Each structure stands twice: as C-alpha cells, then as structure tokens.
PDB file of N, CA and C in Angstrom:
ATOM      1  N   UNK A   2     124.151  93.734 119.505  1.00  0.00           N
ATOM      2  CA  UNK A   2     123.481  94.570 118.526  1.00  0.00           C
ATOM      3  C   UNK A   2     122.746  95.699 119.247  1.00  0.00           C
ATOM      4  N   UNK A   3     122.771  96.753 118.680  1.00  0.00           N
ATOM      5  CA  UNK A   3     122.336  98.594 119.594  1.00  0.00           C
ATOM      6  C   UNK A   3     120.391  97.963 119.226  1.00  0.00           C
ATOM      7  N   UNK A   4     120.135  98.607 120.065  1.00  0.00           N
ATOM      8  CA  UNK A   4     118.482  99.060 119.707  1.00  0.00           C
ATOM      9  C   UNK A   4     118.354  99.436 118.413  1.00  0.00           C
ATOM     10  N   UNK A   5     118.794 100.298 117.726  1.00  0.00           N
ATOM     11  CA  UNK A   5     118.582 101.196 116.561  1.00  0.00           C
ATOM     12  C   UNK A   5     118.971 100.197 115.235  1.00  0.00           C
ATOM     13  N   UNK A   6     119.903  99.219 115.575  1.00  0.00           N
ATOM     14  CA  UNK A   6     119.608  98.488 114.764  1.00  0.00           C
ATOM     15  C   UNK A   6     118.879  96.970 114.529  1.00  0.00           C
ATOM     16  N   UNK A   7     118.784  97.268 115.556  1.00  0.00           N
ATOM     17  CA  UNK A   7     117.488  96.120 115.811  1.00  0.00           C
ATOM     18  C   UNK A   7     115.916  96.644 114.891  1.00  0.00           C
ATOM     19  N   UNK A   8     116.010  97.745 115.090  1.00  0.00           N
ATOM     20  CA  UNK A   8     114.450  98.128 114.826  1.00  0.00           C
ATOM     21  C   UNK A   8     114.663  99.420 113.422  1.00  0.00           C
ATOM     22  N   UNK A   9     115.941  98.913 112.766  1.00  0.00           N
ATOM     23  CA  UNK A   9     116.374  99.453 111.771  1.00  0.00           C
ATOM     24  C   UNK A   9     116.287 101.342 111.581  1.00  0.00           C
ATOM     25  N   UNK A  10     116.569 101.849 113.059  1.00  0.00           N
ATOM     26  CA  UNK A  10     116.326 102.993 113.011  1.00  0.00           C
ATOM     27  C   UNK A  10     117.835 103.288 112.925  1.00  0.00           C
ATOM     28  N   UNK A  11     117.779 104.925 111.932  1.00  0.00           N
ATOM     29  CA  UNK A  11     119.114 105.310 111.560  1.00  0.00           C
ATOM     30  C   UNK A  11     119.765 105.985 112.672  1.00  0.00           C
ATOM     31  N   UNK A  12     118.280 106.650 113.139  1.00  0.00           N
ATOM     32  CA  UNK A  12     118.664 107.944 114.535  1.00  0.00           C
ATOM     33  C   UNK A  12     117.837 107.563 115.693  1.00  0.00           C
ATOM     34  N   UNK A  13     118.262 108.143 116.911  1.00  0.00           N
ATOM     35  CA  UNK A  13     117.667 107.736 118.106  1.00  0.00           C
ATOM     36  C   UNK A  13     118.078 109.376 119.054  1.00  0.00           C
ATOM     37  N   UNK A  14     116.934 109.866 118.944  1.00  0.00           N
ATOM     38  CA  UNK A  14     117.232 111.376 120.220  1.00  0.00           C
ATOM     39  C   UNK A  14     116.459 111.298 121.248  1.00  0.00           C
ATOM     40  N   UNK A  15     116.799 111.382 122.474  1.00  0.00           N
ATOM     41  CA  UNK A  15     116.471 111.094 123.357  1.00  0.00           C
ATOM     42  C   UNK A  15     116.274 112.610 124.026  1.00  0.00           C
ATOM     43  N   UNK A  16     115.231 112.822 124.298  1.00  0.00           N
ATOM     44  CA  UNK A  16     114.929 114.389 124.931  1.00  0.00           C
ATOM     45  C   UNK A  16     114.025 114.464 126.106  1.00  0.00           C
ATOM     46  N   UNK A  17     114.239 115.086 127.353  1.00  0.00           N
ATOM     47  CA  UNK A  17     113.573 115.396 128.204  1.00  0.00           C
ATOM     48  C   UNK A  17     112.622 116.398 128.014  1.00  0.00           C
ATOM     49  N   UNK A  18     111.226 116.098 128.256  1.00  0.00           N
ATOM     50  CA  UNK A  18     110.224 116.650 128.164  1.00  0.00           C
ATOM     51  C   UNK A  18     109.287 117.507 129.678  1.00  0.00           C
ATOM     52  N   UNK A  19     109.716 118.644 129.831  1.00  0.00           N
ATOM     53  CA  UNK A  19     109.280 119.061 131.225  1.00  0.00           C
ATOM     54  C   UNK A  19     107.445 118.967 131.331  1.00  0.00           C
ATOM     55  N   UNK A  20     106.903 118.553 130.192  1.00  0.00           N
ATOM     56  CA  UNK A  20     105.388 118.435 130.758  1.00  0.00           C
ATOM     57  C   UNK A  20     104.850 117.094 131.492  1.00  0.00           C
ATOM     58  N   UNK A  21     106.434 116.216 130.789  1.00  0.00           N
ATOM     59  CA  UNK A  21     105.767 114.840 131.628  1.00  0.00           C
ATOM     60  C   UNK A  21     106.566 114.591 132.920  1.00  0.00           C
ATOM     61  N   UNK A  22     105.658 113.695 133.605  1.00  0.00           N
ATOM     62  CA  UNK A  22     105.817 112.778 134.490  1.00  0.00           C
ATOM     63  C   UNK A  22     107.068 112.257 134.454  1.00  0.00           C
ATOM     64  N   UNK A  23     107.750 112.177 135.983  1.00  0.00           N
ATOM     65  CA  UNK A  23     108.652 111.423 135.788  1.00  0.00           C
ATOM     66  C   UNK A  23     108.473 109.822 135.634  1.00  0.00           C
ATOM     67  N   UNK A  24     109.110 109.379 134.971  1.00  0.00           N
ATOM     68  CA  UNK A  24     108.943 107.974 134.266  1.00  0.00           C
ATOM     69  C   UNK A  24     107.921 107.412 133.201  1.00  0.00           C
ATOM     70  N   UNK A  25     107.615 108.436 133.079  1.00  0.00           N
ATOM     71  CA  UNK A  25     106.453 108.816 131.512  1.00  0.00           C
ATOM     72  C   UNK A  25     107.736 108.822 130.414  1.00  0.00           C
ATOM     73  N   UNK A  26     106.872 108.564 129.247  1.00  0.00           N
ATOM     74  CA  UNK A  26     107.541 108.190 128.233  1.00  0.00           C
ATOM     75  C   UNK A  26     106.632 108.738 127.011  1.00  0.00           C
ATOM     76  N   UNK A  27     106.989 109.288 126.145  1.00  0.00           N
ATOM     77  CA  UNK A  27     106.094 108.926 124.632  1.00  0.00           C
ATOM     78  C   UNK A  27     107.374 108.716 123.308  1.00  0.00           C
ATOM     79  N   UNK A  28     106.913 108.251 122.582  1.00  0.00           N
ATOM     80  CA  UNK A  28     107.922 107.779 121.476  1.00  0.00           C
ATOM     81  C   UNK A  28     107.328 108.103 120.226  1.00  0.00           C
ATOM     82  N   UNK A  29     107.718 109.263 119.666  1.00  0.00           N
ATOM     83  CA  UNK A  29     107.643 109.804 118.458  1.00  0.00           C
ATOM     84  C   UNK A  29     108.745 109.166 117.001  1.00  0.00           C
ATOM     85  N   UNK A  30     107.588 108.839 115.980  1.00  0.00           N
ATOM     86  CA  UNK A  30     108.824 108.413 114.388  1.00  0.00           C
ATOM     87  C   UNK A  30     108.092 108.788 113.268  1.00  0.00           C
ATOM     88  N   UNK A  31     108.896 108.744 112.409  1.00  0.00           N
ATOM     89  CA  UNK A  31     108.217 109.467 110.825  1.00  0.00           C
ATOM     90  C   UNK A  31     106.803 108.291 110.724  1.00  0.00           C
ATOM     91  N   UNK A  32     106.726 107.158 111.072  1.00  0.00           N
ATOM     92  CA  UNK A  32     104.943 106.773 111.084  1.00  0.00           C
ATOM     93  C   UNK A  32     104.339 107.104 112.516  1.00  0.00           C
ATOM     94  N   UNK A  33     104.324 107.579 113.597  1.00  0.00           N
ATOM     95  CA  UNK A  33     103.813 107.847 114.481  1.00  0.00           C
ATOM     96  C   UNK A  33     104.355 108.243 115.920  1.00  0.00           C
ATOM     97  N   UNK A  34     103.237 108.120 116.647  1.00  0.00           N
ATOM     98  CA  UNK A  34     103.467 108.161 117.908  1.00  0.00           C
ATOM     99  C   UNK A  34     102.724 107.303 118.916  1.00  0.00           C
ATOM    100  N   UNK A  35     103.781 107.167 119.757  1.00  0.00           N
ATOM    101  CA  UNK A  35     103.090 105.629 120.977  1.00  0.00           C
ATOM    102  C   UNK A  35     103.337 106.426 122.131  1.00  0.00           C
ATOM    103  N   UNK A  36     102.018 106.951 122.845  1.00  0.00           N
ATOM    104  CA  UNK A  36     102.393 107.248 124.277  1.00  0.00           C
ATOM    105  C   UNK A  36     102.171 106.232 124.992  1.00  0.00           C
ATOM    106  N   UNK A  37     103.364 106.298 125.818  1.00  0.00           N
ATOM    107  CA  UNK A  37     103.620 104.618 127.109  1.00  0.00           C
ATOM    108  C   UNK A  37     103.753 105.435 128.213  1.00  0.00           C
ATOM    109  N   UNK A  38     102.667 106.459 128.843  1.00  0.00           N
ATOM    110  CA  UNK A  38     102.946 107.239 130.001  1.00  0.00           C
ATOM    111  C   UNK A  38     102.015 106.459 130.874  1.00  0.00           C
ATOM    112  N   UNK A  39     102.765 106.122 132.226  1.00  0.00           N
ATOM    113  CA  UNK A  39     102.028 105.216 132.868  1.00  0.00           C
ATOM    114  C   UNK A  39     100.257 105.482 132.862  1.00  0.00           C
ATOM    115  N   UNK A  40     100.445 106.196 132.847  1.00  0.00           N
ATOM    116  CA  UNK A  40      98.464 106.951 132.728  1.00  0.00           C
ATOM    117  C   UNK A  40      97.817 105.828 131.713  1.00  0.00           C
ATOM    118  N   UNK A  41      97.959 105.985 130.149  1.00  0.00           N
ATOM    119  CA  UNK A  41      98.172 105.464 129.232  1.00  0.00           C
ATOM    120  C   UNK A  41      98.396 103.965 129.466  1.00  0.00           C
ATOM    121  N   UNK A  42      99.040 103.368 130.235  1.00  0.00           N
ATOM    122  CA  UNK A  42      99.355 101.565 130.167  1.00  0.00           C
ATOM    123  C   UNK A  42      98.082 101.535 131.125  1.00  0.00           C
ATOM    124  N   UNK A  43      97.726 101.941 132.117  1.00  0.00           N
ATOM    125  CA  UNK A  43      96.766 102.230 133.356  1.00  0.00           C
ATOM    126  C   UNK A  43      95.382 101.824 132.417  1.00  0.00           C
ATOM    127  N   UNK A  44      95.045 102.574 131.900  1.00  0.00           N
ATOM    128  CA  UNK A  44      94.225 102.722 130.551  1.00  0.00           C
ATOM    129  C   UNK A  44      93.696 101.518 129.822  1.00  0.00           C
ATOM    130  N   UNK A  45      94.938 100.917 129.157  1.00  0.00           N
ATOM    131  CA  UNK A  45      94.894 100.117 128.379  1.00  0.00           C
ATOM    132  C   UNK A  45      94.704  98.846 129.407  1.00  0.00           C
ATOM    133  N   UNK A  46      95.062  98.670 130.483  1.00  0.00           N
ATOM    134  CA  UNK A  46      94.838  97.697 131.348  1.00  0.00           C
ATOM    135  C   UNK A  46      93.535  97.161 131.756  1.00  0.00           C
ATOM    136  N   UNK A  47      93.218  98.639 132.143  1.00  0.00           N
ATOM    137  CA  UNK A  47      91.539  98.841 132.584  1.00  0.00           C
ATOM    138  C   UNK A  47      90.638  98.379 131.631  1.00  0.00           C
ATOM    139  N   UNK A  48      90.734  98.739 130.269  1.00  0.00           N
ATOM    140  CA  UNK A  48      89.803  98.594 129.201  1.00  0.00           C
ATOM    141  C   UNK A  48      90.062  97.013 128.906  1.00  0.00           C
ATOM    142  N   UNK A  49      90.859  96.649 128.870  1.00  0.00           N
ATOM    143  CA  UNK A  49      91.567  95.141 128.372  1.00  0.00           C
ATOM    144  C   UNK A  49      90.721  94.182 129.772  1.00  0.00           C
ATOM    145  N   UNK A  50      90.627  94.871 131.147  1.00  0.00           N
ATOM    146  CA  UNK A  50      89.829  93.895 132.164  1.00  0.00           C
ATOM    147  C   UNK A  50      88.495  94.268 132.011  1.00  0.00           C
ATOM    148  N   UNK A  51      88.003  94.972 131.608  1.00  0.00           N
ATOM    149  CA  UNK A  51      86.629  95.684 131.163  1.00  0.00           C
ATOM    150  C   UNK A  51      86.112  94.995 130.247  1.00  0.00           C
ATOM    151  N   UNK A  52      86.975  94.372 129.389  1.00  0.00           N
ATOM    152  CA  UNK A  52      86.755  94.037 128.039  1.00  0.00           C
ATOM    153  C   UNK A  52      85.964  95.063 127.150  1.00  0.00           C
ATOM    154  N   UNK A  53      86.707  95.949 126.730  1.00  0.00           N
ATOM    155  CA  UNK A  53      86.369  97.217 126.252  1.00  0.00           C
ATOM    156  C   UNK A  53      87.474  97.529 125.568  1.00  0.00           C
TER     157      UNK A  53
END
C-alpha cells in the first residue's frame, strides 16, 4: 500500500525548497503545516527534557 493511501491523501508533491537545510523537511496540507526541520525536532527534544 503507497503512503498516500495510507493517510488517505489524493496528491503528494514533493518540492525542493532552496531556503532549507539540507535534510530539513516541512510538510504542508489543506489542515496545516508540520515543520520537522532538524532545528525544530532539536527543539522539541530540549523542551520535552526541560519539561517545558
């Protein structure tokens, strides 16, 4: 089974973005956006051992 229908998406575009990082990521959909740019997981790590 593809990704796209796993997560019941119709479309999937995949575009290179020259402002990011290589191996940065963000994931844009008609309800939002999830940036997963390592900066961002870094982040969430820190605050999560912070307990914050």
């Amino acid at each position: 089974m593809k990704y796209n229908q796993k997560l019941s998406i119709e479309y999937i575009d995949i575009v290179e973005d020259p402002r990011l990082e290589e191996k940065d990521c963000i994931l844009e959909t008609e309800v939002g956006m999830l940036n997963a740019t390592i900066e961002s997981q870094l982040n969430a790590i820190k605050q999560a051992l912070l307990g914050k």
